[in-house]
CSV table of C-alpha atoms in Angstrom, one decimal:
chain,number,residue,atom,x,y,z
A,1,MET,CA,-165.6,-124.9,-187.5
A,2,ALA,CA,-163.3,-124.2,-184.5
A,3,LYS,CA,-164.9,-123.4,-181.2
A,4,PRO,CA,-164.4,-119.8,-180.2
A,5,LYS,CA,-162.0,-119.4,-177.2
A,6,THR,CA,-162.4,-117.0,-174.4
A,7,LYS,CA,-159.7,-114.8,-172.8
A,8,TYR,CA,-159.6,-112.5,-169.8
A,9,VAL,CA,-158.4,-108.9,-170.4
A,10,CYS,CA,-157.4,-106.5,-167.7
A,11,ARG,CA,-159.2,-103.2,-168.2
A,12,ALA,CA,-156.4,-101.4,-166.3
A,13,CYS,CA,-153.3,-102.5,-168.1
A,14,GLY,CA,-154.6,-104.5,-171.1
A,15,ALA,CA,-152.9,-107.7,-170.2
A,16,GLU,CA,-154.5,-110.9,-171.5
A,17,PHE,CA,-154.8,-114.3,-169.7
A,18,GLY,CA,-156.2,-117.7,-170.3
A,19,GLN,CA,-157.9,-118.0,-167.0
A,20,MET,CA,-159.7,-115.7,-164.5
A,21,TYR,CA,-157.8,-114.0,-161.6
A,22,GLY,CA,-159.2,-111.9,-158.9
A,23,ARG,CA,-156.1,-109.8,-159.0
A,24,CYS,CA,-154.2,-109.0,-162.2
A,25,PRO,CA,-150.7,-110.6,-162.1
A,26,ASP,CA,-149.2,-107.8,-164.2
A,27,CYS,CA,-150.5,-104.5,-162.6
A,28,GLY,CA,-151.8,-105.8,-159.3
A,29,GLN,CA,-155.3,-104.3,-159.6
A,30,TRP,CA,-158.2,-106.2,-158.1
A,31,ASN,CA,-161.4,-107.1,-160.0
A,32,THR,CA,-160.2,-105.6,-163.4
A,33,LEU,CA,-160.3,-108.8,-165.6
A,34,GLU,CA,-163.2,-109.0,-168.1
A,35,GLU,CA,-164.1,-112.1,-170.1
A,36,THR,CA,-164.0,-111.6,-173.9
A,37,VAL,CA,-164.2,-113.9,-176.9
A,38,LYS,CA,-160.9,-114.5,-178.8
A,39,LEU,CA,-161.4,-113.8,-182.5
A,40,PRO,CA,-159.9,-116.0,-185.2
A,41,PRO,CA,-156.9,-114.6,-186.9
A,42,THR,CA,-158.9,-113.7,-190.1
A,43,ALA,CA,-161.3,-111.5,-188.3
A,44,THR,CA,-159.8,-108.0,-188.1
A,45,ALA,CA,-161.3,-104.9,-186.8
A,46,LEU,CA,-160.7,-102.6,-189.8
A,47,PRO,CA,-158.6,-103.2,-192.9
A,48,VAL,CA,-155.3,-101.5,-192.8
A,49,THR,CA,-153.9,-100.4,-196.2
A,50,ALA,CA,-150.2,-100.7,-196.6
A,51,GLY,CA,-148.5,-97.4,-197.7
A,52,ALA,CA,-145.1,-96.7,-199.2
A,53,ALA,CA,-142.2,-97.8,-197.2
A,54,ARG,CA,-140.5,-95.1,-195.1
A,55,ARG,CA,-136.9,-94.6,-194.4
A,56,SER,CA,-135.3,-93.2,-191.3
A,57,GLN,CA,-134.2,-89.6,-191.1
A,58,THR,CA,-131.9,-87.6,-188.9
A,59,LEU,CA,-133.1,-84.6,-186.9
A,60,ALA,CA,-131.4,-82.2,-189.4
A,61,GLU,CA,-133.2,-83.8,-192.4
A,62,ILE,CA,-136.7,-83.4,-190.9
A,63,ALA,CA,-138.5,-80.4,-192.1
A,64,ASP,CA,-138.9,-77.7,-189.5
A,65,ASP,CA,-142.6,-77.1,-189.9
A,66,ARG,CA,-144.2,-74.7,-187.4
A,67,MET,CA,-147.1,-76.2,-185.5
A,68,GLU,CA,-150.2,-74.1,-186.1
A,69,ARG,CA,-152.8,-73.8,-183.3
A,70,GLN,CA,-156.3,-72.5,-183.6
A,71,PRO,CA,-158.3,-71.0,-180.7
A,72,SER,CA,-161.3,-72.9,-179.4
A,73,GLY,CA,-163.3,-69.9,-178.3
A,74,TYR,CA,-162.4,-70.6,-174.6
A,75,GLY,CA,-159.2,-69.0,-173.3
A,76,GLU,CA,-159.1,-71.4,-170.3
A,77,LEU,CA,-159.3,-74.4,-172.7
A,78,ASP,CA,-156.6,-73.0,-175.0
A,79,ARG,CA,-154.3,-72.5,-172.0
A,80,VAL,CA,-154.8,-76.1,-170.8
A,81,LEU,CA,-154.2,-77.4,-174.3
A,82,GLY,CA,-150.9,-75.5,-174.5
A,83,GLY,CA,-152.0,-72.5,-176.6
A,84,GLY,CA,-154.9,-73.9,-178.8
A,85,ILE,CA,-156.0,-76.9,-180.8
A,86,VAL,CA,-153.3,-78.6,-182.9
A,87,ALA,CA,-154.4,-80.0,-186.2
A,88,GLY,CA,-154.4,-83.8,-186.2
A,89,SER,CA,-154.4,-84.0,-182.4
A,90,LEU,CA,-156.5,-86.5,-180.4
A,91,VAL,CA,-157.8,-85.1,-177.1
A,92,LEU,CA,-159.5,-87.3,-174.5
A,93,LEU,CA,-161.9,-85.6,-172.1
A,94,GLY,CA,-163.0,-87.5,-169.0
A,95,GLY,CA,-165.2,-86.6,-166.1
A,96,GLU,CA,-168.0,-87.7,-163.8
A,97,PRO,CA,-171.6,-88.0,-165.3
A,98,GLY,CA,-173.3,-84.7,-165.4
A,99,ILE,CA,-170.2,-82.6,-164.8
A,100,GLY,CA,-170.5,-80.8,-168.1
A,101,LYS,CA,-168.3,-82.6,-170.7
A,102,SER,CA,-171.0,-82.6,-173.4
A,103,THR,CA,-171.9,-79.0,-172.6
A,104,LEU,CA,-168.3,-77.8,-173.0
A,105,LEU,CA,-167.7,-79.7,-176.2
A,106,LEU,CA,-171.0,-78.6,-177.7
A,107,ALA,CA,-170.2,-74.9,-177.0
A,108,VAL,CA,-166.7,-75.4,-178.4
A,109,ALA,CA,-168.1,-77.0,-181.6
A,110,GLN,CA,-170.6,-74.2,-182.0
A,111,GLN,CA,-167.9,-71.5,-181.9
A,112,LEU,CA,-165.5,-73.4,-184.2
A,113,ALA,CA,-168.3,-74.1,-186.7
A,114,ALA,CA,-168.5,-70.4,-187.4
A,115,THR,CA,-165.4,-70.6,-189.6
A,116,GLN,CA,-164.9,-74.4,-190.4
A,117,ARG,CA,-166.8,-77.6,-190.7
A,118,VAL,CA,-167.4,-79.6,-187.5
A,119,LEU,CA,-169.0,-83.0,-187.0
A,120,TYR,CA,-170.5,-83.9,-183.6
A,121,VAL,CA,-171.1,-87.6,-183.2
A,122,CYS,CA,-173.7,-88.0,-180.4
A,123,ALA,CA,-173.5,-91.7,-179.7
A,124,GLU,CA,-175.4,-91.5,-176.4
A,125,GLU,CA,-178.1,-89.0,-177.4
A,126,SER,CA,-180.4,-88.4,-180.3
A,127,ALA,CA,-180.0,-85.3,-182.6
A,128,THR,CA,-183.2,-83.9,-181.1
A,129,GLN,CA,-181.8,-84.1,-177.6
A,130,VAL,CA,-178.6,-82.3,-178.6
A,131,LYS,CA,-180.6,-79.6,-180.4
A,132,LEU,CA,-182.8,-79.1,-177.3
A,133,ARG,CA,-179.6,-78.7,-175.1
A,134,ALA,CA,-178.2,-76.1,-177.6
A,135,GLN,CA,-181.5,-74.1,-177.4
A,136,ARG,CA,-181.5,-74.3,-173.6
A,137,LEU,CA,-177.9,-72.9,-173.6
A,138,GLY,CA,-178.8,-70.2,-176.0
A,139,LEU,CA,-176.4,-71.4,-178.7
A,140,ALA,CA,-177.1,-70.1,-182.2
A,141,PRO,CA,-177.2,-72.9,-184.8
A,142,PRO,CA,-174.2,-72.4,-187.1
A,143,PRO,CA,-174.4,-73.6,-190.7
A,144,ASN,CA,-171.3,-75.8,-190.5
A,145,LEU,CA,-172.1,-77.8,-187.4
A,146,TYR,CA,-173.3,-81.4,-188.3
A,147,LEU,CA,-174.8,-83.9,-185.9
A,148,LEU,CA,-174.6,-87.7,-186.4
A,149,PRO,CA,-176.5,-89.9,-183.9
A,150,GLU,CA,-174.6,-93.2,-184.6
A,151,THR,CA,-172.9,-95.9,-182.6
A,152,ASP,CA,-171.5,-98.0,-185.4
A,153,LEU,CA,-167.8,-97.0,-185.9
A,154,THR,CA,-167.8,-98.1,-189.6
A,155,ALA,CA,-170.7,-95.7,-190.3
A,156,VAL,CA,-169.0,-92.9,-188.3
A,157,LEU,CA,-165.7,-93.4,-190.3
A,158,SER,CA,-167.7,-93.4,-193.6
A,159,GLU,CA,-169.4,-90.1,-192.6
A,160,LEU,CA,-166.0,-88.6,-191.6
A,161,GLN,CA,-164.5,-89.6,-194.9
A,162,SER,CA,-167.4,-88.1,-197.0
A,163,LEU,CA,-167.9,-84.9,-194.9
A,164,ARG,CA,-164.1,-84.1,-194.4
A,165,PRO,CA,-164.5,-81.9,-191.3
A,166,GLU,CA,-161.7,-80.0,-189.7
A,167,ILE,CA,-162.9,-80.7,-186.2
A,168,ALA,CA,-164.7,-83.9,-185.0
A,169,VAL,CA,-166.2,-84.7,-181.6
A,170,ILE,CA,-167.0,-88.3,-180.4
A,171,ASP,CA,-169.4,-88.4,-177.5
A,172,SER,CA,-168.6,-90.9,-176.2
A,173,ILE,CA,-165.9,-93.6,-177.0
A,174,GLN,CA,-167.6,-96.2,-174.7
A,175,ALA,CA,-170.8,-96.1,-176.8
A,176,LEU,CA,-169.1,-96.9,-180.1
A,177,TYR,CA,-168.7,-100.5,-181.3
A,178,LEU,CA,-167.2,-102.4,-184.2
A,179,PRO,CA,-169.6,-105.0,-185.8
A,180,THR,CA,-166.6,-107.3,-186.5
A,181,LEU,CA,-166.0,-107.7,-182.7
A,182,SER,CA,-168.3,-109.9,-180.7
A,183,ALA,CA,-167.6,-108.0,-177.4
A,184,ALA,CA,-170.2,-105.6,-176.0
A,185,PRO,CA,-169.8,-101.8,-176.5
A,186,GLY,CA,-167.6,-100.3,-173.8
A,187,SER,CA,-165.5,-103.5,-173.3
A,188,VAL,CA,-161.7,-103.4,-173.3
A,189,SER,CA,-161.4,-104.7,-176.9
A,190,GLN,CA,-164.1,-102.4,-178.3
A,191,VAL,CA,-162.6,-99.3,-176.7
A,192,ARG,CA,-159.1,-100.2,-177.8
A,193,GLU,CA,-160.0,-101.0,-181.4
A,194,CYS,CA,-162.3,-98.0,-181.8
A,195,THR,CA,-159.8,-95.6,-180.4
A,196,SER,CA,-157.0,-97.0,-182.6
A,197,ALA,CA,-159.1,-96.7,-185.8
A,198,LEU,CA,-160.1,-93.1,-184.9
A,199,MET,CA,-156.5,-92.2,-184.2
A,200,ARG,CA,-155.2,-93.6,-187.5
A,201,TRP,CA,-157.9,-91.7,-189.4
A,202,ALA,CA,-157.2,-88.4,-187.5
A,203,LYS,CA,-153.5,-88.6,-188.1
A,204,LYS,CA,-153.9,-89.5,-191.8
A,205,GLU,CA,-156.4,-86.7,-192.5
A,206,THR,CA,-154.9,-84.2,-190.1
A,207,VAL,CA,-158.2,-83.6,-188.3
A,208,SER,CA,-158.5,-82.5,-184.7
A,209,LEU,CA,-160.5,-85.0,-182.7
A,210,PHE,CA,-162.1,-84.7,-179.3
A,211,VAL,CA,-163.2,-87.9,-177.6
A,212,VAL,CA,-165.3,-88.1,-174.5
A,213,GLY,CA,-164.5,-90.9,-172.0
A,214,HIS,CA,-166.4,-92.3,-169.0
A,215,VAL,CA,-164.8,-92.6,-165.7
A,216,THR,CA,-164.9,-95.4,-163.1
A,217,LYS,CA,-166.0,-95.0,-159.5
A,218,GLU,CA,-162.3,-94.6,-158.6
A,219,GLY,CA,-162.1,-91.5,-160.9
A,220,ALA,CA,-160.0,-93.1,-163.7
A,221,ILE,CA,-161.1,-93.2,-167.3
A,222,ALA,CA,-163.0,-96.4,-168.0
A,223,GLY,CA,-161.4,-98.8,-170.4
A,224,PRO,CA,-157.9,-100.1,-170.9
A,225,LYS,CA,-155.0,-98.0,-169.8
A,226,VAL,CA,-153.7,-98.1,-173.4
A,227,LEU,CA,-156.6,-95.6,-174.2
A,228,GLU,CA,-154.6,-92.9,-172.5
A,229,HIS,CA,-151.4,-93.9,-174.2
A,230,LEU,CA,-153.0,-93.7,-177.7
A,231,VAL,CA,-154.2,-90.1,-177.4
A,232,ASP,CA,-152.1,-86.9,-177.5
A,233,THR,CA,-153.8,-85.1,-174.6
A,234,VAL,CA,-155.8,-86.3,-171.6
A,235,LEU,CA,-158.0,-83.8,-169.8
A,236,TYR,CA,-160.1,-84.3,-166.7
A,237,PHE,CA,-163.2,-82.2,-166.0
A,238,GLU,CA,-163.6,-82.1,-162.2
A,239,GLY,CA,-165.7,-80.5,-159.6
A,240,ASP,CA,-168.8,-81.0,-157.5
A,241,ARG,CA,-171.8,-81.5,-159.8
A,242,PHE,CA,-174.0,-79.6,-157.2
A,243,ALA,CA,-171.6,-76.6,-157.2
A,244,ASN,CA,-171.2,-74.0,-159.9
A,245,HIS,CA,-167.5,-74.1,-160.7
A,246,ARG,CA,-165.6,-76.7,-162.7
A,247,LEU,CA,-161.9,-77.4,-163.0
A,248,LEU,CA,-160.4,-78.6,-166.3
A,249,ARG,CA,-157.1,-80.4,-165.5
A,250,SER,CA,-154.4,-81.6,-168.0
A,251,VAL,CA,-152.6,-84.8,-167.0
A,252,LYS,CA,-151.0,-85.6,-170.3
A,253,ASN,CA,-150.2,-83.2,-173.2
A,254,ARG,CA,-147.8,-83.9,-176.0
A,255,PHE,CA,-148.1,-80.3,-177.3
A,256,GLY,CA,-147.8,-78.4,-174.0
A,257,ALA,CA,-147.2,-78.6,-170.2
A,258,THR,CA,-149.2,-80.9,-167.9
A,259,GLN,CA,-150.9,-80.0,-164.6
A,260,GLU,CA,-152.4,-76.9,-166.2
A,261,ILE,CA,-155.8,-76.0,-164.7
A,262,GLY,CA,-158.7,-74.0,-166.3
A,263,VAL,CA,-161.6,-72.7,-164.2
A,264,PHE,CA,-165.2,-72.6,-165.5
A,265,GLU,CA,-168.5,-71.7,-163.8
A,266,MET,CA,-171.7,-73.4,-164.8
A,267,GLY,CA,-174.7,-71.1,-165.2
A,268,ALA,CA,-178.0,-70.9,-167.0
A,269,GLN,CA,-176.2,-70.2,-170.3
A,270,GLY,CA,-173.7,-73.0,-169.9
A,271,LEU,CA,-170.1,-72.8,-169.0
A,272,VAL,CA,-168.5,-69.4,-168.5
A,273,GLU,CA,-164.8,-68.8,-168.0
A,274,VAL,CA,-163.6,-67.6,-164.6
A,275,GLU,CA,-160.9,-64.9,-165.2
A,276,ASN,CA,-160.1,-64.4,-161.5
A,277,PRO,CA,-160.2,-67.8,-159.7
A,278,SER,CA,-159.0,-66.3,-156.4
A,279,ALA,CA,-162.1,-64.3,-156.1
A,280,LEU,CA,-164.2,-67.5,-156.5
A,281,PHE,CA,-162.2,-69.6,-154.0
A,282,LEU,CA,-161.7,-67.0,-151.3
A,283,GLY,CA,-165.5,-66.8,-150.8
A,284,ASN,CA,-167.0,-64.3,-148.4
A,285,ARG,CA,-164.3,-62.4,-146.5
A,286,GLU,CA,-166.8,-60.6,-144.4
A,287,GLU,CA,-167.9,-63.7,-142.6
A,288,ALA,CA,-166.4,-64.1,-139.2
A,289,VAL,CA,-165.1,-67.7,-139.0
A,290,PRO,CA,-162.6,-68.8,-136.3
A,291,ALA,CA,-159.2,-69.9,-137.5
A,292,ARG,CA,-160.0,-69.2,-141.2
A,293,ARG,CA,-156.9,-68.5,-143.1
A,294,ARG,CA,-155.7,-67.8,-146.6
A,295,SER,CA,-153.7,-70.6,-148.3
A,296,TRP,CA,-151.9,-71.1,-151.6
A,297,PRO,CA,-151.3,-74.6,-153.0
A,298,ALA,CA,-147.6,-75.1,-153.9
A,299,ARG,CA,-148.5,-76.7,-157.3
A,300,ALA,CA,-151.1,-74.1,-158.3
A,301,PRO,CA,-150.6,-72.8,-161.9
A,302,GLY,CA,-150.8,-69.2,-160.7
A,303,PRO,CA,-151.4,-67.0,-157.7
A,304,TRP,CA,-154.5,-68.7,-156.5
A,305,TRP,CA,-155.8,-68.3,-153.0
A,306,TRP,CA,-158.2,-70.4,-151.0
A,307,ASN,CA,-160.1,-69.9,-147.7
A,308,CYS,CA,-159.2,-72.8,-145.5
A,309,ARG,CA,-160.5,-74.0,-142.1
A,310,PRO,CA,-158.4,-76.3,-140.0
A,311,TRP,CA,-159.5,-79.4,-138.2
A,312,SER,CA,-156.9,-80.3,-135.7
A,313,ALA,CA,-156.1,-82.9,-133.1
A,314,PRO,CA,-153.6,-82.9,-130.3
A,315,PRO,CA,-150.3,-84.7,-131.1
A,316,THR,CA,-150.9,-87.3,-128.4
A,317,MET,CA,-154.0,-88.5,-130.3
A,318,ALA,CA,-153.9,-90.7,-133.3
A,319,PRO,CA,-154.6,-89.0,-136.7
A,320,PRO,CA,-158.3,-89.2,-137.7
A,321,ALA,CA,-159.0,-92.2,-139.8
A,322,ALA,CA,-161.6,-90.2,-141.8
A,323,PRO,CA,-161.8,-86.5,-142.8
A,324,PRO,CA,-164.1,-84.2,-140.9
A,325,PRO,CA,-167.8,-84.3,-141.8
A,326,ALA,CA,-169.1,-82.3,-144.8
A,327,SER,CA,-165.6,-81.6,-146.0
A,328,LYS,CA,-163.2,-82.7,-148.8
A,329,PRO,CA,-159.7,-82.3,-147.1
A,330,ILE,CA,-156.9,-81.2,-149.5
A,331,GLY,CA,-154.1,-82.4,-147.4
A,332,PHE,CA,-152.7,-83.6,-144.0
A,333,CYS,CA,-150.4,-80.7,-143.0
A,334,LYS,CA,-148.2,-79.8,-140.1
A,335,PHE,CA,-147.6,-76.3,-139.0
A,336,TRP,CA,-144.7,-74.6,-137.1
A,337,PRO,CA,-145.5,-73.3,-133.6
A,338,PHE,CA,-145.4,-69.6,-134.7
A,339,TRP,CA,-148.7,-70.1,-136.4
A,340,LYS,CA,-150.5,-70.4,-133.1
A,341,SER,CA,-150.9,-66.6,-132.7
A,342,GLY,CA,-152.6,-66.4,-136.1
A,343,TRP,CA,-155.0,-69.4,-135.9
A,344,GLY,CA,-156.9,-68.1,-132.9
A,345,PHE,CA,-156.2,-71.1,-130.6
A,346,PRO,CA,-153.1,-72.5,-128.9
A,347,SER,CA,-151.3,-75.1,-131.0
A,348,PRO,CA,-148.4,-77.2,-129.9
A,349,LYS,CA,-145.4,-78.0,-132.1
A,350,TRP,CA,-146.3,-79.9,-135.2
A,351,MET,CA,-150.0,-80.1,-134.7
A,352,PRO,CA,-151.5,-82.4,-137.4
A,353,THR,CA,-154.2,-80.4,-139.2
A,354,TRP,CA,-156.8,-81.1,-141.9
A,355,LEU,CA,-157.5,-78.2,-144.2
A,356,ARG,CA,-160.9,-77.9,-145.8
A,357,PRO,CA,-161.2,-75.3,-148.6
A,358,ALA,CA,-164.2,-73.0,-148.5
A,359,ALA,CA,-165.0,-73.9,-152.2
A,360,SER,CA,-165.5,-77.4,-153.5
A,361,THR,CA,-162.0,-77.8,-154.8
A,362,SER,CA,-159.5,-80.7,-154.8
A,363,PRO,CA,-155.9,-79.7,-155.4
A,364,SER,CA,-153.7,-82.6,-156.7
A,365,ARG,CA,-150.9,-82.0,-154.2
A,366,PRO,CA,-151.3,-81.6,-150.4
A,367,SER,CA,-148.5,-79.0,-150.1
A,368,ILE,CA,-150.0,-75.9,-148.6
A,369,TRP,CA,-148.5,-72.6,-147.5
A,370,GLY,CA,-150.6,-70.5,-145.1
A,371,TRP,CA,-150.7,-66.9,-144.1
A,372,PRO,CA,-152.8,-65.1,-141.5
A,373,TRP,CA,-155.3,-62.6,-142.7
A,374,PRO,CA,-153.8,-59.1,-142.9
């Protein structure tokens, strides 16, 4: 019997090497190579059945089918998805631990189960834990919501094939594993093969699939970068876990626009949509704070306003190496001299300024336009 060989796979780009490197030669990322066992050619992850051969078609020959969308029960989520859930789509939701990913998807599954069959695969929790969370959030148990506490992907696919749900939730992809692979759950090969198998099944059966993904300490989704290439939509659930509001951001969407943002607020009954984000981010306008101004991010999806406080340094000094204490700066900006009458203190030309929003937000672009208070 041949001795199994080891290989080193980069979890950032998926490149494979025969020896260990501190830095990936392909993508240049440090400390991203993981040791895995190279399987013999006969050991495959899942059997792939060969279908009928297809022929190429011109654009005029392709049927002009209209893409149907169904509401999720949350208007903010529907807007970020591009108008609703598309049948047969694969949506990846990532975020920090405790940010509310499972809470959001459980509430979505509860609302969708009122009219259709939904399967919730809780690979990280037991069915009792999920039920306790639903009771804590005040969610009524619908008759068409099924829970499956399972980590074996073959058992999950078997249940999906027998139940035939219209919507399925996988929580999370890093907890699933294939018995035919010797790698540990959450490794590069396991995540890649599990996602590929789920994608093939979802496309074949035209089932909408939500997949929860862990994130690394840098904020990127854990696992190989090919994971984001396989799915149709990539969503990030962001925000301070100790604050009440959450931001749902779209970074990839094959069925709609990217960089859309939905705002939620975490309360005792779970996540609630915020219909007026400006009222949340402006904070208390009655408080007298020196140099506080109203700002609007240039890449905001709508007319959003923030309360911002500047942290400035004279131009003769070097820019601060670290942001001011107890703040999450949203950009390193420079202001024209005519702002000096509105900021409340003299400012020379092109004063470098850090802006800290009053709310715990983190806009993706540092472009800020500022206006004095009326």
